[in-house]
């Protein structure tokens, strides 16, 4: 059996969780410092002033029915700063994170130790569980009964269909079936080594494809259902931003009732919610719906969908990428045909439901899910809503050059304000929430208006006259920056290469490459290169490999985890890459003493969604460039700069090879969004500093974390 890392439910769970409400008596506020001290000691940490301040602020927000934004720098220990007051308050708490790494840290390290440490004071052991979307869990029905075929021939054995046991996919499916008999959780992330997306898709289902626990022969054993039952008993439910988005904005109650919501890694919330609210109409999806409907739907309905699919395919072959402010008549006709034909298929499948074809329930359910998704997406595309952005996106994956229609919300702030803040206190926290030195920009993006902001420090009599929770509450909030235990001005330098030419759209920048080579030489390697595009990263890697003896690792040439391990193990090695490196790398120690950003990472000018959002701000009288493009770039730069100092003895340089951070009026906005490093534009000074840091650097420590 594998270890059940997903939840902690002792044998006496029924006694500890007497009812599903997970509500317990609150611990007196005066005992909060004692509880925090015990929890920090249990995880082997050190108490920080910022951690204590954050814990008090979280407790205040819950006590007064308010919302809270907390910027807590690296090393603060923010997870304990919100877990301790949450557990002390007694209500069920949901913690939503953006990354699996933080979810794992919470359920495998922080929560088990905190629960044991607080037990003597709480006089109970709070329960905790991890909850994910259904498709993250292996489906026992598919593992044992087979998979609905896309060829319209009922259930089939995916091992034989994928080349037999000798084929790679067939081997992965066999391994999944064996794992199904061993795992306690069925959670894909518990399987090591993992399997490909295609193999996992054969033995998992979406919520629409699921037969339902009462109709499925394996309902009592279902991994997804067990996870939900554990969540109902838990005092702390750890989930992801996508699940939170479904619960908050789609009106689907996938999370148990709770009195407090913690959104960690909150700088990612808008992107994750946008992703969850984005729909796509692809040629492949329409063709799959045709194949899945072929066996059970009537011939007329299937023929109509087939004709609509062929017409849409023809149009998409020549469609040009870009925003579509109004669907042209020919495209609207094609999408209407898909909508109407999928409606016919749905009706036909519903008529066959009660005709004694119980052995084909799985086939019908998958066909119905495909048709319903098509219908919903087509309806949304045809609605021509002022609140949505529609565009054509072309992908050249596998050399197919296929295009699709995509639709996403113009803004998610209204959706979040309506769905997130009415029922409970919400605490949003991250190391990067103050952009340009202020919370208002991020707060507005997550649905918290600036006119509902309360003083950062609570004083007697400053409570709002109206607020709390209900049908239309004002989401009053406070924003606090609890700082970082690191001494940024002494540990790091922010260097802007003012002498370089402004970067253009062409990634070829000879002066930038010269500067990069000199900086790497001065640092002795030890360089994390953060690039705004993959083309830029590739060009820089190629140039540095020709000029330098240092080993240059490039994202995409191996798994990200392996690249980070290699980078962390050799001080002379450099690692170049794009977005996932800006936000996802934690390499404390002397392996990373120079972080280079090739340019300000503005969104692409032709990005349909970002350009639409910028235009919308401008039409409402605002500064679209600062509100959208600059804010997007500042957030990435703040995250990127945060890769440098990960421990109290780390030292180094963040080098921005874009003079606009110094020469343009908006440059100060970017500088004030990053940690308070010592600032310079003196190229000679920064080279001397790098050489000195390199000369005094201790041996590389083999410590690598992600998150």
PDB file of C-alpha atoms in Angstrom, residues 18-183:
ATOM      1  CA  UNK A  18     -18.990  14.469  15.753  1.00  0.00           C
ATOM      2  CA  UNK A  19     -20.782  16.198  12.921  1.00  0.00           C
ATOM      3  CA  UNK A  20     -20.157  17.395   9.384  1.00  0.00           C
ATOM      4  CA  UNK A  21     -19.968  21.054  10.344  1.00  0.00           C
ATOM      5  CA  UNK A  22     -16.368  20.776  11.595  1.00  0.00           C
ATOM      6  CA  UNK A  23     -17.178  23.643  13.987  1.00  0.00           C
ATOM      7  CA  UNK A  24     -15.498  23.682  17.401  1.00  0.00           C
ATOM      8  CA  UNK A  25     -15.202  26.123  20.266  1.00  0.00           C
ATOM      9  CA  UNK A  26     -12.704  28.889  19.583  1.00  0.00           C
ATOM     10  CA  UNK A  27      -9.555  29.163  21.658  1.00  0.00           C
ATOM     11  CA  UNK A  28      -9.212  32.515  23.497  1.00  0.00           C
ATOM     12  CA  UNK A  29      -7.207  35.039  21.471  1.00  0.00           C
ATOM     13  CA  UNK A  30      -4.792  35.476  24.360  1.00  0.00           C
ATOM     14  CA  UNK A  31      -3.493  31.968  23.712  1.00  0.00           C
ATOM     15  CA  UNK A  32      -2.610  32.613  20.047  1.00  0.00           C
ATOM     16  CA  UNK A  33       1.086  33.425  20.749  1.00  0.00           C
ATOM     17  CA  UNK A  34       1.389  30.202  22.757  1.00  0.00           C
ATOM     18  CA  UNK A  35      -0.151  28.168  19.934  1.00  0.00           C
ATOM     19  CA  UNK A  36       2.082  29.778  17.306  1.00  0.00           C
ATOM     20  CA  UNK A  37       5.185  29.134  19.413  1.00  0.00           C
ATOM     21  CA  UNK A  38       4.262  25.456  19.759  1.00  0.00           C
ATOM     22  CA  UNK A  39       3.599  25.057  16.028  1.00  0.00           C
ATOM     23  CA  UNK A  40       6.848  26.751  14.964  1.00  0.00           C
ATOM     24  CA  UNK A  41       8.821  24.554  17.348  1.00  0.00           C
ATOM     25  CA  UNK A  42       7.091  21.446  15.981  1.00  0.00           C
ATOM     26  CA  UNK A  43       8.244  22.114  12.420  1.00  0.00           C
ATOM     27  CA  UNK A  44      11.748  23.034  13.536  1.00  0.00           C
ATOM     28  CA  UNK A  45      11.383  26.672  12.558  1.00  0.00           C
ATOM     29  CA  UNK A  46      12.236  30.023  14.079  1.00  0.00           C
ATOM     30  CA  UNK A  47       9.578  32.511  15.152  1.00  0.00           C
ATOM     31  CA  UNK A  48       9.560  35.690  13.082  1.00  0.00           C
ATOM     32  CA  UNK A  49       8.003  39.052  14.003  1.00  0.00           C
ATOM     33  CA  UNK A  50       6.228  39.127  10.629  1.00  0.00           C
ATOM     34  CA  UNK A  51       4.803  35.676  11.256  1.00  0.00           C
ATOM     35  CA  UNK A  52       3.331  36.731  14.603  1.00  0.00           C
ATOM     36  CA  UNK A  53       1.910  39.919  13.081  1.00  0.00           C
ATOM     37  CA  UNK A  54       0.296  37.949  10.263  1.00  0.00           C
ATOM     38  CA  UNK A  55      -1.250  35.437  12.682  1.00  0.00           C
ATOM     39  CA  UNK A  56      -2.829  38.258  14.693  1.00  0.00           C
ATOM     40  CA  UNK A  57      -4.145  39.902  11.514  1.00  0.00           C
ATOM     41  CA  UNK A  58      -5.708  36.640  10.309  1.00  0.00           C
ATOM     42  CA  UNK A  59      -7.398  36.162  13.674  1.00  0.00           C
ATOM     43  CA  UNK A  60      -8.693  39.762  13.558  1.00  0.00           C
ATOM     44  CA  UNK A  61     -10.141  39.295  10.075  1.00  0.00           C
ATOM     45  CA  UNK A  62     -12.017  36.149  11.102  1.00  0.00           C
ATOM     46  CA  UNK A  63     -13.272  37.697  14.347  1.00  0.00           C
ATOM     47  CA  UNK A  64     -14.656  40.776  12.561  1.00  0.00           C
ATOM     48  CA  UNK A  65     -15.943  39.212   9.342  1.00  0.00           C
ATOM     49  CA  UNK A  66     -13.461  41.062   7.136  1.00  0.00           C
ATOM     50  CA  UNK A  67     -11.099  40.125   4.334  1.00  0.00           C
ATOM     51  CA  UNK A  68      -7.333  40.420   4.376  1.00  0.00           C
ATOM     52  CA  UNK A  69      -4.462  40.744   1.910  1.00  0.00           C
ATOM     53  CA  UNK A  70      -1.093  39.817   3.398  1.00  0.00           C
ATOM     54  CA  UNK A  71       2.225  40.234   1.657  1.00  0.00           C
ATOM     55  CA  UNK A  72       4.608  37.920   3.476  1.00  0.00           C
ATOM     56  CA  UNK A  73       8.122  37.718   2.110  1.00  0.00           C
ATOM     57  CA  UNK A  74      10.119  34.543   1.622  1.00  0.00           C
ATOM     58  CA  UNK A  75      11.145  33.029   4.955  1.00  0.00           C
ATOM     59  CA  UNK A  76       8.240  34.490   6.944  1.00  0.00           C
ATOM     60  CA  UNK A  77       6.611  31.118   7.624  1.00  0.00           C
ATOM     61  CA  UNK A  78       3.227  32.242   6.351  1.00  0.00           C
ATOM     62  CA  UNK A  79       1.620  28.786   6.265  1.00  0.00           C
ATOM     63  CA  UNK A  80       1.811  28.500  10.067  1.00  0.00           C
ATOM     64  CA  UNK A  81       0.793  32.145  10.381  1.00  0.00           C
ATOM     65  CA  UNK A  82      -2.589  31.309   8.834  1.00  0.00           C
ATOM     66  CA  UNK A  83      -3.015  27.671   9.947  1.00  0.00           C
ATOM     67  CA  UNK A  84      -2.626  28.365  13.668  1.00  0.00           C
ATOM     68  CA  UNK A  85      -5.284  31.134  13.995  1.00  0.00           C
ATOM     69  CA  UNK A  86      -7.558  29.203  11.635  1.00  0.00           C
ATOM     70  CA  UNK A  87      -7.416  26.053  13.771  1.00  0.00           C
ATOM     71  CA  UNK A  88      -7.773  28.108  16.942  1.00  0.00           C
ATOM     72  CA  UNK A  89     -10.953  29.758  15.656  1.00  0.00           C
ATOM     73  CA  UNK A  90     -12.753  26.433  15.343  1.00  0.00           C
ATOM     74  CA  UNK A  91     -14.572  26.782  11.992  1.00  0.00           C
ATOM     75  CA  UNK A  92     -13.685  24.622   9.019  1.00  0.00           C
ATOM     76  CA  UNK A  93     -11.035  26.262   6.848  1.00  0.00           C
ATOM     77  CA  UNK A  94     -10.289  25.737   3.152  1.00  0.00           C
ATOM     78  CA  UNK A  95      -6.738  26.434   1.970  1.00  0.00           C
ATOM     79  CA  UNK A  96      -6.404  26.895  -1.799  1.00  0.00           C
ATOM     80  CA  UNK A  97      -2.950  26.949  -3.391  1.00  0.00           C
ATOM     81  CA  UNK A  98      -1.694  27.286  -6.962  1.00  0.00           C
ATOM     82  CA  UNK A  99       0.990  24.603  -6.876  1.00  0.00           C
ATOM     83  CA  UNK A 100       1.169  20.937  -5.974  1.00  0.00           C
ATOM     84  CA  UNK A 101       4.442  21.602  -4.126  1.00  0.00           C
ATOM     85  CA  UNK A 102       2.716  23.799  -1.530  1.00  0.00           C
ATOM     86  CA  UNK A 103      -0.232  21.416  -1.214  1.00  0.00           C
ATOM     87  CA  UNK A 104       2.232  18.628  -0.454  1.00  0.00           C
ATOM     88  CA  UNK A 105       4.089  20.766   2.072  1.00  0.00           C
ATOM     89  CA  UNK A 106       0.848  21.498   3.891  1.00  0.00           C
ATOM     90  CA  UNK A 107      -0.523  17.941   4.098  1.00  0.00           C
ATOM     91  CA  UNK A 108       2.767  16.099   4.544  1.00  0.00           C
ATOM     92  CA  UNK A 109       4.715  18.474   6.788  1.00  0.00           C
ATOM     93  CA  UNK A 110       3.013  21.559   8.204  1.00  0.00           C
ATOM     94  CA  UNK A 111      -0.421  20.195   9.116  1.00  0.00           C
ATOM     95  CA  UNK A 112       0.611  16.883  10.753  1.00  0.00           C
ATOM     96  CA  UNK A 113       3.157  18.606  12.983  1.00  0.00           C
ATOM     97  CA  UNK A 114       0.914  21.578  13.752  1.00  0.00           C
ATOM     98  CA  UNK A 115      -2.005  19.334  14.707  1.00  0.00           C
ATOM     99  CA  UNK A 116       0.142  17.401  17.178  1.00  0.00           C
ATOM    100  CA  UNK A 117       1.672  20.580  18.596  1.00  0.00           C
ATOM    101  CA  UNK A 118      -1.727  22.222  19.195  1.00  0.00           C
ATOM    102  CA  UNK A 119      -3.440  19.144  20.587  1.00  0.00           C
ATOM    103  CA  UNK A 120      -2.690  19.885  24.287  1.00  0.00           C
ATOM    104  CA  UNK A 121      -4.291  23.344  24.029  1.00  0.00           C
ATOM    105  CA  UNK A 122      -7.096  22.551  21.571  1.00  0.00           C
ATOM    106  CA  UNK A 123      -7.860  19.251  23.347  1.00  0.00           C
ATOM    107  CA  UNK A 124      -8.583  17.684  19.981  1.00  0.00           C
ATOM    108  CA  UNK A 125      -6.670  16.683  16.887  1.00  0.00           C
ATOM    109  CA  UNK A 126      -8.074  18.609  13.934  1.00  0.00           C
ATOM    110  CA  UNK A 127      -8.554  16.521  10.809  1.00  0.00           C
ATOM    111  CA  UNK A 128      -7.264  17.536   7.400  1.00  0.00           C
ATOM    112  CA  UNK A 129      -7.679  16.312   3.845  1.00  0.00           C
ATOM    113  CA  UNK A 130      -6.666  17.186   0.297  1.00  0.00           C
ATOM    114  CA  UNK A 131      -9.389  17.544  -2.324  1.00  0.00           C
ATOM    115  CA  UNK A 132      -8.931  17.798  -6.094  1.00  0.00           C
ATOM    116  CA  UNK A 133     -11.056  17.610  -9.220  1.00  0.00           C
ATOM    117  CA  UNK A 134     -12.493  14.223 -10.171  1.00  0.00           C
ATOM    118  CA  UNK A 135     -10.182  13.704 -13.144  1.00  0.00           C
ATOM    119  CA  UNK A 136      -7.204  13.714 -10.773  1.00  0.00           C
ATOM    120  CA  UNK A 137      -8.365  10.365  -9.342  1.00  0.00           C
ATOM    121  CA  UNK A 138      -8.189   6.983 -11.040  1.00  0.00           C
ATOM    122  CA  UNK A 139     -11.617   5.605 -12.023  1.00  0.00           C
ATOM    123  CA  UNK A 140     -12.118   2.021 -10.837  1.00  0.00           C
ATOM    124  CA  UNK A 141     -14.941   1.456 -13.322  1.00  0.00           C
ATOM    125  CA  UNK A 142     -12.616   2.185 -16.219  1.00  0.00           C
ATOM    126  CA  UNK A 143      -9.749   0.252 -14.658  1.00  0.00           C
ATOM    127  CA  UNK A 144     -11.897  -2.867 -14.312  1.00  0.00           C
ATOM    128  CA  UNK A 145     -14.527  -2.636 -17.033  1.00  0.00           C
ATOM    129  CA  UNK A 146     -12.726  -0.878 -19.880  1.00  0.00           C
ATOM    130  CA  UNK A 147     -12.871   2.498 -21.595  1.00  0.00           C
ATOM    131  CA  UNK A 148     -15.621   3.900 -23.851  1.00  0.00           C
ATOM    132  CA  UNK A 149     -14.288   3.843 -27.394  1.00  0.00           C
ATOM    133  CA  UNK A 150     -14.047   6.932 -29.560  1.00  0.00           C
ATOM    134  CA  UNK A 151     -14.744   4.673 -32.533  1.00  0.00           C
ATOM    135  CA  UNK A 152     -18.328   4.028 -31.463  1.00  0.00           C
ATOM    136  CA  UNK A 153     -17.865   0.379 -30.559  1.00  0.00           C
ATOM    137  CA  UNK A 154     -18.702   0.417 -26.858  1.00  0.00           C
ATOM    138  CA  UNK A 155     -16.175  -0.445 -24.156  1.00  0.00           C
ATOM    139  CA  UNK A 156     -12.706  -1.524 -25.188  1.00  0.00           C
ATOM    140  CA  UNK A 157      -9.466  -2.630 -23.570  1.00  0.00           C
ATOM    141  CA  UNK A 158      -7.061   0.334 -23.751  1.00  0.00           C
ATOM    142  CA  UNK A 159      -4.032  -1.949 -23.425  1.00  0.00           C
ATOM    143  CA  UNK A 160      -4.872  -3.781 -26.655  1.00  0.00           C
ATOM    144  CA  UNK A 161      -5.917  -0.566 -28.385  1.00  0.00           C
ATOM    145  CA  UNK A 162      -2.559   1.032 -27.645  1.00  0.00           C
ATOM    146  CA  UNK A 163      -0.318  -1.552 -29.200  1.00  0.00           C
ATOM    147  CA  UNK A 164      -0.771  -4.306 -26.623  1.00  0.00           C
ATOM    148  CA  UNK A 165       1.396  -4.857 -23.548  1.00  0.00           C
ATOM    149  CA  UNK A 166       4.528  -4.203 -25.631  1.00  0.00           C
ATOM    150  CA  UNK A 167       3.455  -0.680 -26.619  1.00  0.00           C
ATOM    151  CA  UNK A 168       4.516   2.238 -24.441  1.00  0.00           C
ATOM    152  CA  UNK A 169       0.966   3.433 -23.771  1.00  0.00           C
ATOM    153  CA  UNK A 170      -0.182  -0.132 -23.221  1.00  0.00           C
ATOM    154  CA  UNK A 171       2.543  -0.595 -20.628  1.00  0.00           C
ATOM    155  CA  UNK A 172       1.494   2.600 -18.854  1.00  0.00           C
ATOM    156  CA  UNK A 173      -2.138   1.487 -18.711  1.00  0.00           C
ATOM    157  CA  UNK A 174      -1.079  -1.923 -17.344  1.00  0.00           C
ATOM    158  CA  UNK A 175       0.961  -0.159 -14.677  1.00  0.00           C
ATOM    159  CA  UNK A 176      -2.054   2.007 -13.809  1.00  0.00           C
ATOM    160  CA  UNK A 177      -4.231  -1.097 -13.396  1.00  0.00           C
ATOM    161  CA  UNK A 178      -1.669  -2.670 -11.078  1.00  0.00           C
ATOM    162  CA  UNK A 179      -1.419   0.570  -9.133  1.00  0.00           C
ATOM    163  CA  UNK A 180      -5.214   0.647  -8.760  1.00  0.00           C
ATOM    164  CA  UNK A 181      -4.938  -2.438  -6.536  1.00  0.00           C
ATOM    165  CA  UNK A 182      -2.230  -0.885  -4.370  1.00  0.00           C
ATOM    166  CA  UNK A 183      -3.075   2.780  -3.900  1.00  0.00           C
TER     167      UNK A 183
END
